XYZ file of N, CA, C and O in Angstrom:
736
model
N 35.910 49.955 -13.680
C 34.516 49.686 -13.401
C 34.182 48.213 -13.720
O 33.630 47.551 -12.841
N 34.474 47.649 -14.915
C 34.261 46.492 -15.308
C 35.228 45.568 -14.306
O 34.536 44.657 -13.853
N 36.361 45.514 -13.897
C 36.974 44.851 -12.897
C 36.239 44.684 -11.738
O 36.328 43.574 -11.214
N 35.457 45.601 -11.150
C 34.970 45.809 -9.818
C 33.427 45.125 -9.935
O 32.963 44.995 -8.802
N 32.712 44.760 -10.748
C 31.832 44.312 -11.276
C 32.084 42.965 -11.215
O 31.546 42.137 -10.480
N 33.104 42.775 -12.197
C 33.430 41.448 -12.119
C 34.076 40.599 -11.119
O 34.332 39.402 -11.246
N 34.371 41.538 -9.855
C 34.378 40.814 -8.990
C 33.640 40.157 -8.149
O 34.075 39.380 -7.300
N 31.891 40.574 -8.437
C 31.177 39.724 -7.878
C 30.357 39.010 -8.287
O 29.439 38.692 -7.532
N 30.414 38.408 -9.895
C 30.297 37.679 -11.041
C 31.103 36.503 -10.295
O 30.451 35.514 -9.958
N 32.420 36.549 -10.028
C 33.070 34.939 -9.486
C 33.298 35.053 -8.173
O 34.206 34.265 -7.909
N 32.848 35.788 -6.928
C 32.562 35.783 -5.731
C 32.253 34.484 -5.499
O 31.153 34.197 -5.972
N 32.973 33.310 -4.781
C 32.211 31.934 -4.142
C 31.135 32.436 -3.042
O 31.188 33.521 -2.462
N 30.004 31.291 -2.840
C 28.917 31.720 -1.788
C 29.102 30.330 -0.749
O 29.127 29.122 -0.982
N 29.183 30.912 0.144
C 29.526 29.680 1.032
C 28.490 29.016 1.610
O 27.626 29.761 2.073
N 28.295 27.776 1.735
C 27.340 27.455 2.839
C 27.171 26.591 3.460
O 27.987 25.744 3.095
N 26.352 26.076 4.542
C 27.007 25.252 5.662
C 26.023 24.343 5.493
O 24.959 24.653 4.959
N 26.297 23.067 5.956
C 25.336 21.636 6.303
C 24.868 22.002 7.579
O 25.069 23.146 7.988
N 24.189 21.057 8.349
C 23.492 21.365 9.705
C 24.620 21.072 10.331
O 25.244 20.051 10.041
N 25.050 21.964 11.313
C 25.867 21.670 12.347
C 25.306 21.957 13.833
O 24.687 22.998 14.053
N 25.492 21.203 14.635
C 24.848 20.884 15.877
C 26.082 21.388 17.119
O 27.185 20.865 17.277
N 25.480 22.586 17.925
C 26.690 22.323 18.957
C 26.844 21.430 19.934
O 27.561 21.713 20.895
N 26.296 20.393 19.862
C 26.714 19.264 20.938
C 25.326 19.286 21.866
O 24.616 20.201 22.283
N 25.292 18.058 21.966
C 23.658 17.605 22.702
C 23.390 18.194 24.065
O 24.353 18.319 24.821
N 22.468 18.484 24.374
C 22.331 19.356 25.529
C 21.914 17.831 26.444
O 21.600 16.799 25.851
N 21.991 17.948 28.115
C 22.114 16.845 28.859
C 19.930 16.675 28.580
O 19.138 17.379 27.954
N 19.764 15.501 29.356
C 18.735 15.285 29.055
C 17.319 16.006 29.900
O 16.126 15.983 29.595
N 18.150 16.729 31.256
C 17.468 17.877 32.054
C 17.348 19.136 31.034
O 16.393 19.874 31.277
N 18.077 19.459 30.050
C 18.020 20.876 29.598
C 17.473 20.357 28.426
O 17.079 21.432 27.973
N 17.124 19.485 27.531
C 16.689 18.929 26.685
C 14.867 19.305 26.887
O 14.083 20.061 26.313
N 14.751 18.152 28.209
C 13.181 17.979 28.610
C 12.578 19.586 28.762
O 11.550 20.115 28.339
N 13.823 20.132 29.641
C 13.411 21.857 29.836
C 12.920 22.407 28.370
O 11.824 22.956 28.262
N 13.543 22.280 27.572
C 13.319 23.351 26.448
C 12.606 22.766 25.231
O 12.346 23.320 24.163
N 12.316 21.369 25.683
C 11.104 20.735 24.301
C 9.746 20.931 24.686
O 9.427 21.129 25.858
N 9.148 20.894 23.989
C 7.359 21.372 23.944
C 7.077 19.928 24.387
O 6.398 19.733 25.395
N 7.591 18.877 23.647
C 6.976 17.626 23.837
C 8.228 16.683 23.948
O 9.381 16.897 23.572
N 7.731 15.670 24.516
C 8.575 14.166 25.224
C 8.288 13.263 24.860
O 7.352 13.084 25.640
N 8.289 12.258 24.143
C 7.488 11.253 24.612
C 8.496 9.601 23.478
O 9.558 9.653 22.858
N 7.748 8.678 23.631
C 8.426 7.325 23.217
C 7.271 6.755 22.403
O 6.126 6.802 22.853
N 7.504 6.296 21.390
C 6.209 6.141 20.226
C 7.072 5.131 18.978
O 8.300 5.053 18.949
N 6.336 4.555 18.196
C 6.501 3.866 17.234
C 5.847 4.623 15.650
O 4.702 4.922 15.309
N 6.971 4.717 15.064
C 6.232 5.111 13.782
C 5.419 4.350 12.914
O 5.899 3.385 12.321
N 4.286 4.669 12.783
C 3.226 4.187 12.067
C 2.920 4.749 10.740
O 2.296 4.072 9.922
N 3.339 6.001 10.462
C 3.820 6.228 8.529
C 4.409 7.541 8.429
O 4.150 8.417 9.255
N 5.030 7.681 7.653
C 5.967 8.685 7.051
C 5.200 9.188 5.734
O 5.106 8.670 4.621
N 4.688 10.375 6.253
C 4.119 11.063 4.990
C 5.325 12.496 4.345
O 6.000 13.332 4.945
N 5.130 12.213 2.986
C 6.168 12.609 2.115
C 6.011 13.479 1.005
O 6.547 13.204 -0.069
N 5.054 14.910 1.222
C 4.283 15.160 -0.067
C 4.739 15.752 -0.886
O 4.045 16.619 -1.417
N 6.345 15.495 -1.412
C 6.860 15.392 -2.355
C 7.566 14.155 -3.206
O 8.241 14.093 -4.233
N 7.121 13.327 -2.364
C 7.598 11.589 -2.722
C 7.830 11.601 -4.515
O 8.751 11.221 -5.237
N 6.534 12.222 -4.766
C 6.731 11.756 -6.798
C 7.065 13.005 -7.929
O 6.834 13.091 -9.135
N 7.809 14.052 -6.816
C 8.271 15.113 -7.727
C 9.455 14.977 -8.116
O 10.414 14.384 -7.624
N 9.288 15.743 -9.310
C 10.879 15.400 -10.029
C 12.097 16.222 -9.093
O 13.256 15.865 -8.880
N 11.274 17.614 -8.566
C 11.954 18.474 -7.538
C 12.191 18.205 -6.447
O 11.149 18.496 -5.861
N 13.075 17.725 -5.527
C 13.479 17.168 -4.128
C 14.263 18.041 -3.841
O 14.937 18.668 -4.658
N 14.268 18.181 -2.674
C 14.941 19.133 -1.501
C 15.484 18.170 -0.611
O 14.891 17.116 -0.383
N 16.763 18.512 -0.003
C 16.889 17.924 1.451
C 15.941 18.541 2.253
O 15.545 17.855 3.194
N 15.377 19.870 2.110
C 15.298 20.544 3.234
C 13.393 20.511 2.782
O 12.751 21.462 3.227
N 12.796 19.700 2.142
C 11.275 19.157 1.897
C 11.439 19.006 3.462
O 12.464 18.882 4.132
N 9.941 19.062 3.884
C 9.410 18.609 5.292
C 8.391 17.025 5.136
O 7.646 16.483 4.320
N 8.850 16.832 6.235
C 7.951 15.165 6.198
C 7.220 15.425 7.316
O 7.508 16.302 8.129
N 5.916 14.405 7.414
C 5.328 14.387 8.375
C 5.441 13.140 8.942
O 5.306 12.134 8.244
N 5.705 13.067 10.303
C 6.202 11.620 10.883
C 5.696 11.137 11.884
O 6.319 11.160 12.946
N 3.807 10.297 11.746
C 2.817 9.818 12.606
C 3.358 8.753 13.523
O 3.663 7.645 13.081
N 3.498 9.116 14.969
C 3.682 8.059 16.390
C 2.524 7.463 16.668
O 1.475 7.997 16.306
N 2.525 6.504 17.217
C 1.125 5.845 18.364
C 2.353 6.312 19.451
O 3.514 6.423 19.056
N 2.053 6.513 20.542
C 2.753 6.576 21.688
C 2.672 5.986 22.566
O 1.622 5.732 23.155
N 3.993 5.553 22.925
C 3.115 4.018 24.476
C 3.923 5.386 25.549
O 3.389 5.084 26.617
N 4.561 6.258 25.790
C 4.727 6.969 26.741
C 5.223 8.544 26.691
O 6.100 8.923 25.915
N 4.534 9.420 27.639
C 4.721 10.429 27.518
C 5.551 11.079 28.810
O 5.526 10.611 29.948
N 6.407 12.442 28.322
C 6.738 12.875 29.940
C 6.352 14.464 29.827
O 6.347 15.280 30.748
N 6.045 14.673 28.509
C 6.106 16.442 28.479
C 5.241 16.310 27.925
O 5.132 15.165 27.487
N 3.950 17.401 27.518
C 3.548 18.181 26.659
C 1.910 17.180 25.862
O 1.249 16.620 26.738
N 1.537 17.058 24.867
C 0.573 16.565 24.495
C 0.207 14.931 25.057
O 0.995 13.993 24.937
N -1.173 14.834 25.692
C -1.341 13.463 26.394
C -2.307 13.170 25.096
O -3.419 13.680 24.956
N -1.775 12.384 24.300
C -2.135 11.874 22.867
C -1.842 10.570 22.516
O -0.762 10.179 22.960
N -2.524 9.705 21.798
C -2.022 8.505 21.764
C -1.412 8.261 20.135
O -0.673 7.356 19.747
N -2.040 9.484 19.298
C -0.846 9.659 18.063
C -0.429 10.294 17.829
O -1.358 10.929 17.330
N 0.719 11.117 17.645
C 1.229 12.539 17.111
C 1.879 12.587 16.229
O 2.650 11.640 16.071
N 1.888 13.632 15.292
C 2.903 14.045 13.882
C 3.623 14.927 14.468
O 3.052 15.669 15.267
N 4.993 15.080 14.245
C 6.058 15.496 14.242
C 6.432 15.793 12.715
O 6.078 14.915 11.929
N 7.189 17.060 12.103
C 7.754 17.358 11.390
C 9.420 17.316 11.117
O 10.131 17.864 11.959
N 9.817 16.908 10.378
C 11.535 17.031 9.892
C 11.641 17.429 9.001
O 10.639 17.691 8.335
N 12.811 17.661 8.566
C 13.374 17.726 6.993
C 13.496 16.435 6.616
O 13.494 15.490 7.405
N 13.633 16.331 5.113
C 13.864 14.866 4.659
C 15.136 14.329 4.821
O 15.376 13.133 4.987
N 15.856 15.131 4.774
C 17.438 14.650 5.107
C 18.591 15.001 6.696
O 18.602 16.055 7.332
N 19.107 14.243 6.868
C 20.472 15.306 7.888
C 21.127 16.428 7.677
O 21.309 17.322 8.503
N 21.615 16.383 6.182
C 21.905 17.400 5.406
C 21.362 18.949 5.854
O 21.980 19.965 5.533
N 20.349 18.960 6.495
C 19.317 20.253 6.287
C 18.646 19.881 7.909
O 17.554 20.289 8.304
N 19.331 19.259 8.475
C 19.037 18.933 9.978
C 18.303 17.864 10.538
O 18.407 17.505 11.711
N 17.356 17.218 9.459
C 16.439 16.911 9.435
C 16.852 15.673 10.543
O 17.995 15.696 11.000
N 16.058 14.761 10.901
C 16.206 13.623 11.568
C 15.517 12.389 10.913
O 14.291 12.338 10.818
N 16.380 11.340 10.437
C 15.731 10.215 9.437
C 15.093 8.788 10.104
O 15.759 7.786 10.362
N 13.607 8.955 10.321
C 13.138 8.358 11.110
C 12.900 7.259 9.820
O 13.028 7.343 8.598
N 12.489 6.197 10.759
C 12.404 4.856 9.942
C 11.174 4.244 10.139
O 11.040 4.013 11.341
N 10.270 3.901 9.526
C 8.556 3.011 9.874
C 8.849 1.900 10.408
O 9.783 1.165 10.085
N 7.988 1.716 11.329
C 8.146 0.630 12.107
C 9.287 1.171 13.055
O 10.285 0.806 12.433
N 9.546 1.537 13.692
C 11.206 1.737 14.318
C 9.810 2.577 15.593
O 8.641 2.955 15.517
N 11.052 2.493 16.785
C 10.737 3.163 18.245
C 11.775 4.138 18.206
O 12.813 4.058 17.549
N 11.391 5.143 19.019
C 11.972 6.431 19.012
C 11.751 6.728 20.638
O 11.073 6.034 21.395
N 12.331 7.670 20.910
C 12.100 8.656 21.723
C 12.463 10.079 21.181
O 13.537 10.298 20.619
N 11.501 11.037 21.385
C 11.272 12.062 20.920
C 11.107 13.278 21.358
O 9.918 13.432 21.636
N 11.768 14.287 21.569
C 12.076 14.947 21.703
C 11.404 16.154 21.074
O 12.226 16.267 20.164
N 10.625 17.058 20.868
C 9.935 17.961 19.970
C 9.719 19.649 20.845
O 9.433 20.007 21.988
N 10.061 20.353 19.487
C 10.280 21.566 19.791
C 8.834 22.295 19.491
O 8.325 21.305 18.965
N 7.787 23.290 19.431
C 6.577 23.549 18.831
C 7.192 24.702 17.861
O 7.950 25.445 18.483
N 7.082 24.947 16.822
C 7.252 25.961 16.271
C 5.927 26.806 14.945
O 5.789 26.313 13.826
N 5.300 27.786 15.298
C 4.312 28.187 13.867
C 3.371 26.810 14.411
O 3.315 26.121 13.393
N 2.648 26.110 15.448
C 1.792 25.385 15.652
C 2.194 23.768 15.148
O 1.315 22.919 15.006
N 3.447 23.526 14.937
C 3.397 22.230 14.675
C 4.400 21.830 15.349
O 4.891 22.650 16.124
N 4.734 21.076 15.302
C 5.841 19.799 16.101
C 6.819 19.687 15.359
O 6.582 19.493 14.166
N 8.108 19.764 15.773
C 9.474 20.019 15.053
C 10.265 19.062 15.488
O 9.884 18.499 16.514
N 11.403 18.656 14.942
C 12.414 17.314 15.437
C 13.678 17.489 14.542
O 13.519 17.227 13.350
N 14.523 17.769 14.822
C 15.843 17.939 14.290
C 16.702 16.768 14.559
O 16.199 15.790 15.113
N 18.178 16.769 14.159
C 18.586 15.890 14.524
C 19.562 16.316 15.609
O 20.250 15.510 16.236
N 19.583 17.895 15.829
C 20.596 18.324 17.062
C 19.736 18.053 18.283
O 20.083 18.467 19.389
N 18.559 17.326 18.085
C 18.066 17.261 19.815
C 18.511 15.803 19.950
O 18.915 15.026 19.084
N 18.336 15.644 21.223
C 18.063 14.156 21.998
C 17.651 13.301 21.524
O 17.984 12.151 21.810
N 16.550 13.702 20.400
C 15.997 12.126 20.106
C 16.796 11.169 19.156
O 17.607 11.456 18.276
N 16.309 9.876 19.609
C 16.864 8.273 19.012
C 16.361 7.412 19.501
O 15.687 7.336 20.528
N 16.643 6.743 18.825
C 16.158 5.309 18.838
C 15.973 4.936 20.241
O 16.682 5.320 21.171
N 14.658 3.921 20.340
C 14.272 3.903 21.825
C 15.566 2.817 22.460
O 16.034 2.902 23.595
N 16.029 1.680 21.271
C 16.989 0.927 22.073
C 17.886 1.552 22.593
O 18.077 1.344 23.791
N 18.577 2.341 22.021
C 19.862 3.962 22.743
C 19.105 4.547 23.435
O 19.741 5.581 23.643
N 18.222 4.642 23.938
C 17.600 5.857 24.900
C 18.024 5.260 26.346
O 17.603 6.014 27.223
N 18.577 4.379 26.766
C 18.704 3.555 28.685
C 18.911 5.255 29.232
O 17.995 5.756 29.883
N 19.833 5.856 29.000
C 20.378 6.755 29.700
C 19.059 7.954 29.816
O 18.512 8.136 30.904
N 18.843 8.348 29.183
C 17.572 9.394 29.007
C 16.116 8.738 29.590
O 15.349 9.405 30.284
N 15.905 7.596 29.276
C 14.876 6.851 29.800
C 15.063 6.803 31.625
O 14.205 6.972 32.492
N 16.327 6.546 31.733
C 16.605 6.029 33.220
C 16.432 7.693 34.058
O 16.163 7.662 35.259
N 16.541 8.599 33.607
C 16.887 10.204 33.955
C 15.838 11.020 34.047
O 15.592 11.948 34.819
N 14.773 10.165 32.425
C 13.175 10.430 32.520
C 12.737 10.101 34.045
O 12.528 10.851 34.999
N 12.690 8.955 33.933
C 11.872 8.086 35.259
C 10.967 7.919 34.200
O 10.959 7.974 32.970
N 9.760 7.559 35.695
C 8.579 6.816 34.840
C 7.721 8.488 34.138
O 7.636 9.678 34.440
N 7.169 7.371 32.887
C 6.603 8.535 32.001
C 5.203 8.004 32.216
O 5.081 7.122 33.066
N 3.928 8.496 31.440
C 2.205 8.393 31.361
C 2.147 7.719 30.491
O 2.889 7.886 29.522
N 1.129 6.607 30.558
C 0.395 6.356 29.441
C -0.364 7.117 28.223
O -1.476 6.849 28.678
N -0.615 7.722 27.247
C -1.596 8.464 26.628
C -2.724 7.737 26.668
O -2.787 6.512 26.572
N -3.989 8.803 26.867
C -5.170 7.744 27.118
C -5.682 8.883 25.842
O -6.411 8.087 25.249
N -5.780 9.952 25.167
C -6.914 10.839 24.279
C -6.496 9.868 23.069
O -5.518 9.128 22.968
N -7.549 10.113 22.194
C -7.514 9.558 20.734
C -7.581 10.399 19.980
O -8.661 10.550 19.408
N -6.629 11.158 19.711
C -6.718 13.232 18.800
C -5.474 12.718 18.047
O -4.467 12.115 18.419
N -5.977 13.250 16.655
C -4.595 13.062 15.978
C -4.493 14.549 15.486
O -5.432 15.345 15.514
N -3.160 14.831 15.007
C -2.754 16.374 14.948
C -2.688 16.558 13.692
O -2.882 17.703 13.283
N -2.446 15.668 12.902
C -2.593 15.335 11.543
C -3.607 16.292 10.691
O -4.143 15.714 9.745
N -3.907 17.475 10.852
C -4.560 18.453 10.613
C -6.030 17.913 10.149
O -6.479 18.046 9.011
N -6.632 17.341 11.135
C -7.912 16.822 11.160
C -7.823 15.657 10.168
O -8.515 15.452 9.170
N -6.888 14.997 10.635
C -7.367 14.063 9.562
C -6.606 13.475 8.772
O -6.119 12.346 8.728
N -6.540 14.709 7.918
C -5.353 14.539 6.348
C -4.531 14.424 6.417
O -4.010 14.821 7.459
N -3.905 13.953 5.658
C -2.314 13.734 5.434
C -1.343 15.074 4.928
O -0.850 15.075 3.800
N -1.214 15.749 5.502
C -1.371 17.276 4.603
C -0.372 17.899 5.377
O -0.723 18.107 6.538
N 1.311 18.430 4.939
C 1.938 19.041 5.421
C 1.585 20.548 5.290
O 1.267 21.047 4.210
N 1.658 21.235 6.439
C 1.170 22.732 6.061
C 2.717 23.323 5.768
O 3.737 23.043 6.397
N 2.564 24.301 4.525
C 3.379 24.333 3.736
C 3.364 25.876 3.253
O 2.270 26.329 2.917
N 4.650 26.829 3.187
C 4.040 28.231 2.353
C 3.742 27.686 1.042
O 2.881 28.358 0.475
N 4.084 26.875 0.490
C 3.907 26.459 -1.396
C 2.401 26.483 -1.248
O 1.728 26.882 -2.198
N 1.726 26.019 0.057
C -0.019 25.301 -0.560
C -0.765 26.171 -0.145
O -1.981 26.035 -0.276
N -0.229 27.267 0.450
C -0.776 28.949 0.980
C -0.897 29.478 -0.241
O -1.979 29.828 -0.712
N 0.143 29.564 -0.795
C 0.818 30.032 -1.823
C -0.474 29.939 -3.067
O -1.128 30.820 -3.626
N -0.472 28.135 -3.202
C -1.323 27.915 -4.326
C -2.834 28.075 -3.817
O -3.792 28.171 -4.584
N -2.882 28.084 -3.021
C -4.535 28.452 -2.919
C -4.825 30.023 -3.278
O -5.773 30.386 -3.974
N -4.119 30.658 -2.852
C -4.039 32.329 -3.313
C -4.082 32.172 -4.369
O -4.880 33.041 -4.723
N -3.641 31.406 -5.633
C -3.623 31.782 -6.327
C -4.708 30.792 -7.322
O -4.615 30.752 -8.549
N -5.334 30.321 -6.832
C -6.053 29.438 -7.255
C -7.582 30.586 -7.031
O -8.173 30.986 -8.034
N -7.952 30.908 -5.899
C -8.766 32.171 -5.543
C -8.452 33.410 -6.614
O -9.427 33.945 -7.141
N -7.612 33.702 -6.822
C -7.058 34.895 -7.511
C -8.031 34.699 -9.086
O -8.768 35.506 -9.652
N -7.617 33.172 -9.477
C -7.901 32.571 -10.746
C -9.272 32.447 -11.286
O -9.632 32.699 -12.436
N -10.155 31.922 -10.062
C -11.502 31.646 -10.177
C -11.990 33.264 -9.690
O -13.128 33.313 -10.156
N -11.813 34.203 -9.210
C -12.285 35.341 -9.304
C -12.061 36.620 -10.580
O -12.714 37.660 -10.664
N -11.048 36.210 -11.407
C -11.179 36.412 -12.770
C -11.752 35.847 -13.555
O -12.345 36.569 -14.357
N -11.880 34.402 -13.743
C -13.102 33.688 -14.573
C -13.972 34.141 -14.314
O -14.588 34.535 -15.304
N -14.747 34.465 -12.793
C -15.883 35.006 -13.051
C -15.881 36.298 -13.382
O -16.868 36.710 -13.992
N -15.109 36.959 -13.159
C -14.951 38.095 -14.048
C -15.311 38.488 -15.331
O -15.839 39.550 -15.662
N -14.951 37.454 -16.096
C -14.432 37.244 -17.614
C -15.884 36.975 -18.080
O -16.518 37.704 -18.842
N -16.306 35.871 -17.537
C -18.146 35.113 -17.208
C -19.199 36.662 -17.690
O -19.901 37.084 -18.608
N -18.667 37.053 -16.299
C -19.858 38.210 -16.326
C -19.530 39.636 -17.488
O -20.366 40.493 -17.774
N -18.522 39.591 -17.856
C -18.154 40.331 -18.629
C -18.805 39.993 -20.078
O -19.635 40.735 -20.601
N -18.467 39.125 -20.503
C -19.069 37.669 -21.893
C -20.885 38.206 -21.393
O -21.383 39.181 -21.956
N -21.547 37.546 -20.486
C -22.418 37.698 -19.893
C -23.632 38.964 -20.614
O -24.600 38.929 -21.373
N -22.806 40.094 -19.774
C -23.034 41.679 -19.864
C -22.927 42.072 -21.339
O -23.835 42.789 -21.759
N -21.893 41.690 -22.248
C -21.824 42.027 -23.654
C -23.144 41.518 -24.207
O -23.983 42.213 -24.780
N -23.230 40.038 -23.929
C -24.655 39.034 -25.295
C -25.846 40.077 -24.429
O -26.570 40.482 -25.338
N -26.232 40.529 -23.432
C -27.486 41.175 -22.814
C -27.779 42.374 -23.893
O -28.853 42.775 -24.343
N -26.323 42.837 -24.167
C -26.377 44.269 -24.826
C -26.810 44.231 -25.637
O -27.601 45.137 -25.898
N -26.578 43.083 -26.661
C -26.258 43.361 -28.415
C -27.492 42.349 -28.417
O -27.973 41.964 -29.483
């Protein structure tokens, strides 16, 4: 019994980095992304930048101006989501840097891995030339969840539940304290 036990006490757990099966051409790419488009990053929001806890697999939020579109939102800024690292798929965009972008929609936000198409706009000739011509964005909507800088997150679901949970026992506690001094 104790042998058979202990065999899954030193059981190794295996696990894999992001592996990509090979880039899809830039027709089956455009087919299966929500969004297209060629943009300059204008900031990299990071809302774990000053925790002692880091993840590869933290999400960033990664604000474009867009000088061209071929799919999906006619916007002149958009956030896109990654992971912070490759490690965890993520795609490591750089401020200031041109892109072409590639985005999947997933749960209402904008997704970017590093197994799609997108890169750097100077490497893009081939995808650009295959695009053709793309749109200008003319709307001024940012996706940026009205505004804020604010990755939507299960952790900040999480803490608001329980932040609600908290202040509906204080008042609890309130009216309880309350109800006793009325009595006596």
């Amino acid at each position: 019994m104790i042998t058979f036990f202990s065999l899954f006490n030193f059981s190794t757990i295996t696990s894999y980095a992001c592996s990509c099966a090979g880039p899809n051409t830039v027709e089956e790419e455009l087919e299966q992304s929500s969004v297209v488009f060629s943009g300059k990053v204008v900031e990299i929001v990071d809302e774990n930048k000053n925790k002692f806890k880091q993840s590869s697999a933290d999400r960033l939020a990664v604000i474009f101006e867009v000088e061209e579109y071929w799919k999906g939102l006619n916007q002149k800024q958009i956030t896109v989501y990654t992971e912070r690292s490759s490690v965890s798929c993520g795609y490591e965009f750089n401020l200031n840097a041109e892109y072409l972008v590639y985005a999947h929609e997933a749960n209402g936000a904008l997704n970017v891995n590093r197994c799609s198409r997108t890169t750097p706009l100077v490497t893009a000739e081939e995808d650009i030339s295959e695009l053709e011509k793309g749109e200008k964005p003319i709307e001024q909507i940012s996706n940026v969840n009205k505004g804020e800088n604010h990755i939507p997150t299960e952790n900040s679901t999480n803490n608001n539940k329980i932040y609600i949970i908290l202040l509906i026992l204080g008042l609890l506690i309130v009216g309880i304290y309350i109800l006793r001094r009325i009595r006596k």
